[in-house]
Short mmCIF file of C-alpha atoms in Angstrom, two decimals:
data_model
loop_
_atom_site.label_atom_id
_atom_site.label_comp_id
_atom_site.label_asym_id
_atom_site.label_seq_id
_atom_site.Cartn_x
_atom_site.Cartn_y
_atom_site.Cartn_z
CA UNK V 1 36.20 42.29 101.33
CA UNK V 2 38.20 43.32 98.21
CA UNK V 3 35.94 40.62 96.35
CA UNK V 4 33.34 41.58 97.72
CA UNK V 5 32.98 44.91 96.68
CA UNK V 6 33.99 44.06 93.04
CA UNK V 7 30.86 41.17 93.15
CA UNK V 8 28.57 44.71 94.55
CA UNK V 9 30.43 46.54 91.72
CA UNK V 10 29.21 43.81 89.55
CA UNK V 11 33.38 43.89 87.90
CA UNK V 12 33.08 39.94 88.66
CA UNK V 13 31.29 37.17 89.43
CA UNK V 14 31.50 34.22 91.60
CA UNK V 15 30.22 30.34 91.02
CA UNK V 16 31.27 26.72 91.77
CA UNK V 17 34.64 28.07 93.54
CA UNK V 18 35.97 30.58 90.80
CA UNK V 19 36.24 34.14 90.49
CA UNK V 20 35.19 35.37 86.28
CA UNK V 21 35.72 39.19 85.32
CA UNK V 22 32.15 39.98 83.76
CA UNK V 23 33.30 44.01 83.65
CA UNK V 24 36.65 45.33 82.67
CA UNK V 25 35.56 49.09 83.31
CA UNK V 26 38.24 50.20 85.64
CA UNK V 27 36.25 51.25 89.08
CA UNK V 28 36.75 54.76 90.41
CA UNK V 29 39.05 53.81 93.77
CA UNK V 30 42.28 52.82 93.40
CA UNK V 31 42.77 49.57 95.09
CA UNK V 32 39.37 48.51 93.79
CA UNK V 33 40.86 49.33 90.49
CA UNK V 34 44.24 47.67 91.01
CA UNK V 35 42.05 44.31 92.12
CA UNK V 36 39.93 44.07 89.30
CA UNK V 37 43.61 44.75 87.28
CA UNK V 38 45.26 41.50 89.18
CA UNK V 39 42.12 39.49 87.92
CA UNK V 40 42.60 40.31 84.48
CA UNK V 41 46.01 40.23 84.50
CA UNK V 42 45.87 36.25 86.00
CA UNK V 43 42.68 35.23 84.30
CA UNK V 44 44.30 31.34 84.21
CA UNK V 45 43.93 31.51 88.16
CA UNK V 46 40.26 31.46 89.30
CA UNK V 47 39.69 29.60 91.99
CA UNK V 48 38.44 32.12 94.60
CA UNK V 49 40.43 30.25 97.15
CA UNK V 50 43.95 30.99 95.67
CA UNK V 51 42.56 34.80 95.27
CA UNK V 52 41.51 35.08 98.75
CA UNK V 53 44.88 33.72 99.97
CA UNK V 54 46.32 36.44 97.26
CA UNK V 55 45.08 39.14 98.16
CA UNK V 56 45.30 38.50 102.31
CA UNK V 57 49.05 39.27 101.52
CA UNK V 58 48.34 43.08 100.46
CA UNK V 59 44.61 43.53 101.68
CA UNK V 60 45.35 45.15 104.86
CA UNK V 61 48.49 47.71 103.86
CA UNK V 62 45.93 48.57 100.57
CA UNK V 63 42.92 49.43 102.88
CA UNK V 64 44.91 51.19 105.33
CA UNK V 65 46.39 53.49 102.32
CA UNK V 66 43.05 53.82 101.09
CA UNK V 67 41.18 55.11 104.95
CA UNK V 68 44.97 57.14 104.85
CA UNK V 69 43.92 59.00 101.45
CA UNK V 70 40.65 59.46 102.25
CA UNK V 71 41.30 61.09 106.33
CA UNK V 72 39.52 58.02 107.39
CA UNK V 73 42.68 56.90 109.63
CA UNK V 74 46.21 58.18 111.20
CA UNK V 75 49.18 56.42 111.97
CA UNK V 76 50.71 56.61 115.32
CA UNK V 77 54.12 54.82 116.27
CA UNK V 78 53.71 52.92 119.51
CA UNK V 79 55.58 50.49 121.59
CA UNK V 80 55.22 46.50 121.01
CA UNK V 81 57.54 44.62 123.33
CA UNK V 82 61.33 46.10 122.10
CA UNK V 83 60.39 47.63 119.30
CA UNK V 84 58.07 50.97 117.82
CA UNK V 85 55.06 49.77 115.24
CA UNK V 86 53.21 52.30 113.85
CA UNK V 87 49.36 51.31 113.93
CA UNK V 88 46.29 53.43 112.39
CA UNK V 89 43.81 55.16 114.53
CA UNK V 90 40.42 56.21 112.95
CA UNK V 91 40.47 60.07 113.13
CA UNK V 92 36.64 59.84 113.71
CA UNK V 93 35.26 57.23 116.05
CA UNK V 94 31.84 57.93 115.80
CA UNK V 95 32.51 57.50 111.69
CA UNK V 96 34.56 54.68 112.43
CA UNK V 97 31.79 53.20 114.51
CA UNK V 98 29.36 54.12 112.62
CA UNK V 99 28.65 51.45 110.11
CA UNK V 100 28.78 48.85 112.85
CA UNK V 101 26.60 50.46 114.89
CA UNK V 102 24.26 51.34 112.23
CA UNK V 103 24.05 47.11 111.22
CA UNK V 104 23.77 45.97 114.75
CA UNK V 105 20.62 48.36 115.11
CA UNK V 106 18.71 47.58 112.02
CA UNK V 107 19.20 44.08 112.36
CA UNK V 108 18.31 43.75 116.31
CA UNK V 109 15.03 45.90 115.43
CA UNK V 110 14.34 44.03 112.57
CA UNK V 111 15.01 47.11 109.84
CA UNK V 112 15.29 46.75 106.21
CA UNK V 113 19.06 47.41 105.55
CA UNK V 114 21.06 47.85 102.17
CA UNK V 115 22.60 45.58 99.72
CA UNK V 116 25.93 46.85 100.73
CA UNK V 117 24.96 46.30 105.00
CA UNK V 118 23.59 42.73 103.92
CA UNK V 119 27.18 42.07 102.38
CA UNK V 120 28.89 43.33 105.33
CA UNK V 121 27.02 41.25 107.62
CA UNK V 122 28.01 38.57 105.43
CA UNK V 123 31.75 39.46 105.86
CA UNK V 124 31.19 39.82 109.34
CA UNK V 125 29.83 35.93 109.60
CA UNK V 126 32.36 34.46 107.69
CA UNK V 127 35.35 36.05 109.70
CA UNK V 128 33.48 34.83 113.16
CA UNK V 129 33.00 38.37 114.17
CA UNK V 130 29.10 37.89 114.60
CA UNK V 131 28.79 37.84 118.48
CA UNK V 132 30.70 41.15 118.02
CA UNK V 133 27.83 42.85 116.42
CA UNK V 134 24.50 40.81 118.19
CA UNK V 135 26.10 40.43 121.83
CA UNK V 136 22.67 41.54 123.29
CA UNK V 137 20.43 40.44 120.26
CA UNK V 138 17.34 38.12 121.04
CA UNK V 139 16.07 35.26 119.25
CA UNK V 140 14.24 37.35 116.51
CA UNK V 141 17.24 39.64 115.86
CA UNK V 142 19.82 36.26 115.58
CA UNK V 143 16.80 35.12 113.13
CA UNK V 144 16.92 38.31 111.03
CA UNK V 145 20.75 38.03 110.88
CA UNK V 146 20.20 34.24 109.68
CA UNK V 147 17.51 35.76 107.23
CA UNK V 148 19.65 38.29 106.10
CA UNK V 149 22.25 35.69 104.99
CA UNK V 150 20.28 33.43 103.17
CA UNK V 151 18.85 36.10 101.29
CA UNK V 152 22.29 37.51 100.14
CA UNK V 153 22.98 37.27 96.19
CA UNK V 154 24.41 33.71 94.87
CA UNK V 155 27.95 34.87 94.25
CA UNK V 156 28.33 36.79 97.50
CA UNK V 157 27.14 34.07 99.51
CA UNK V 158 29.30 32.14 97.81
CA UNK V 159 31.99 34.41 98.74
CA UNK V 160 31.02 34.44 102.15
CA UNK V 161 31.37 30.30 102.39
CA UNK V 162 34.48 30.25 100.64
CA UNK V 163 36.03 33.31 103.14
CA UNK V 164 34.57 31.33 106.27
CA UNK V 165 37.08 28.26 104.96
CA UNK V 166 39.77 30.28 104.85
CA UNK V 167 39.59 31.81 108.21
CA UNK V 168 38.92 28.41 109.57
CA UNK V 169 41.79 26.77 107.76
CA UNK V 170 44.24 30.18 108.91
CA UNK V 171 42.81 29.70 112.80
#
């Protein structure tokens, strides 16, 4: 996902398994910006499947302080076997449902959606979560999903292959 949205941001760039910095602009958020920074920094690594392994270390404590900062989640301690975790709870769920809710409808109806919902559904392929989103969708919406990621840019569905190994090769 962090790749992802710097590909969208068009910071970088993805093609025959490497990740190139094409815009050094710093991007407005944070962790986008501290991303783009690790890419620069380690320009002699490239291959996006040493990034993707890279960045699973941080990616989920740096998205969870980002939805923190921006009131988009709260943490609540709870109780995991013998011991207290603390987890994060959207403070919205319609807002927090939202965007899946939003994909599964335009795609089941057949719906133009946005760059940004195409790469999404993308992410949502490669990680297996697609019978998530079209539990109840037909032939013709499973087609428009199919459509949907064929017709994503080069270097994102490049991104999306190369995020499907990884998940594979973690499960």
């Amino acid at each position: 996902g962090l790749l992802a949205e710097l590909v969208f941001a068009n910071r970088v760039t993805i093609g025959g398994g490497n990740v190139t910095v094409i815009d050094r602009t710093a991007p407005e958020d944070a962790l986008a910006h501290t991303t783009l920074d690790q890419l620069i920094q380690e320009q002699q690594h490239r291959a996006v499947r040493t990034w993707l392994t890279f960045l699973a270390q941080t990616a989920v404590d740096g998205v969870a302080q980002r939805l923190l900062r921006a009131g988009q989640v709260r943490t609540e301690r709870v109780r995991r076997g013998l011991r207290q975790v603390d987890i994060y709870v959207p403070t919205n769920m319609s807002a927090a449902a939202w965007p899946e809710h939003r994909l599964r409808h335009h795609i089941i109806n057949g719906q133009q959606i946005t760059m940004g919902d195409a790469a999404l559904a993308g992410m949502i392929a490669a990680t297996g979560l697609t019978d998530r989103i079209m539990w109840d969708a037909d032939a013709g919406g499973r087609r428009y999903f199919a459509y949907i990621l064929g017709a994503l840019p080069q270097p994102l569905r490049e991104l999306c292959a190369h995020t499907e190994a990884a998940v594979g090769d973690a499960v």
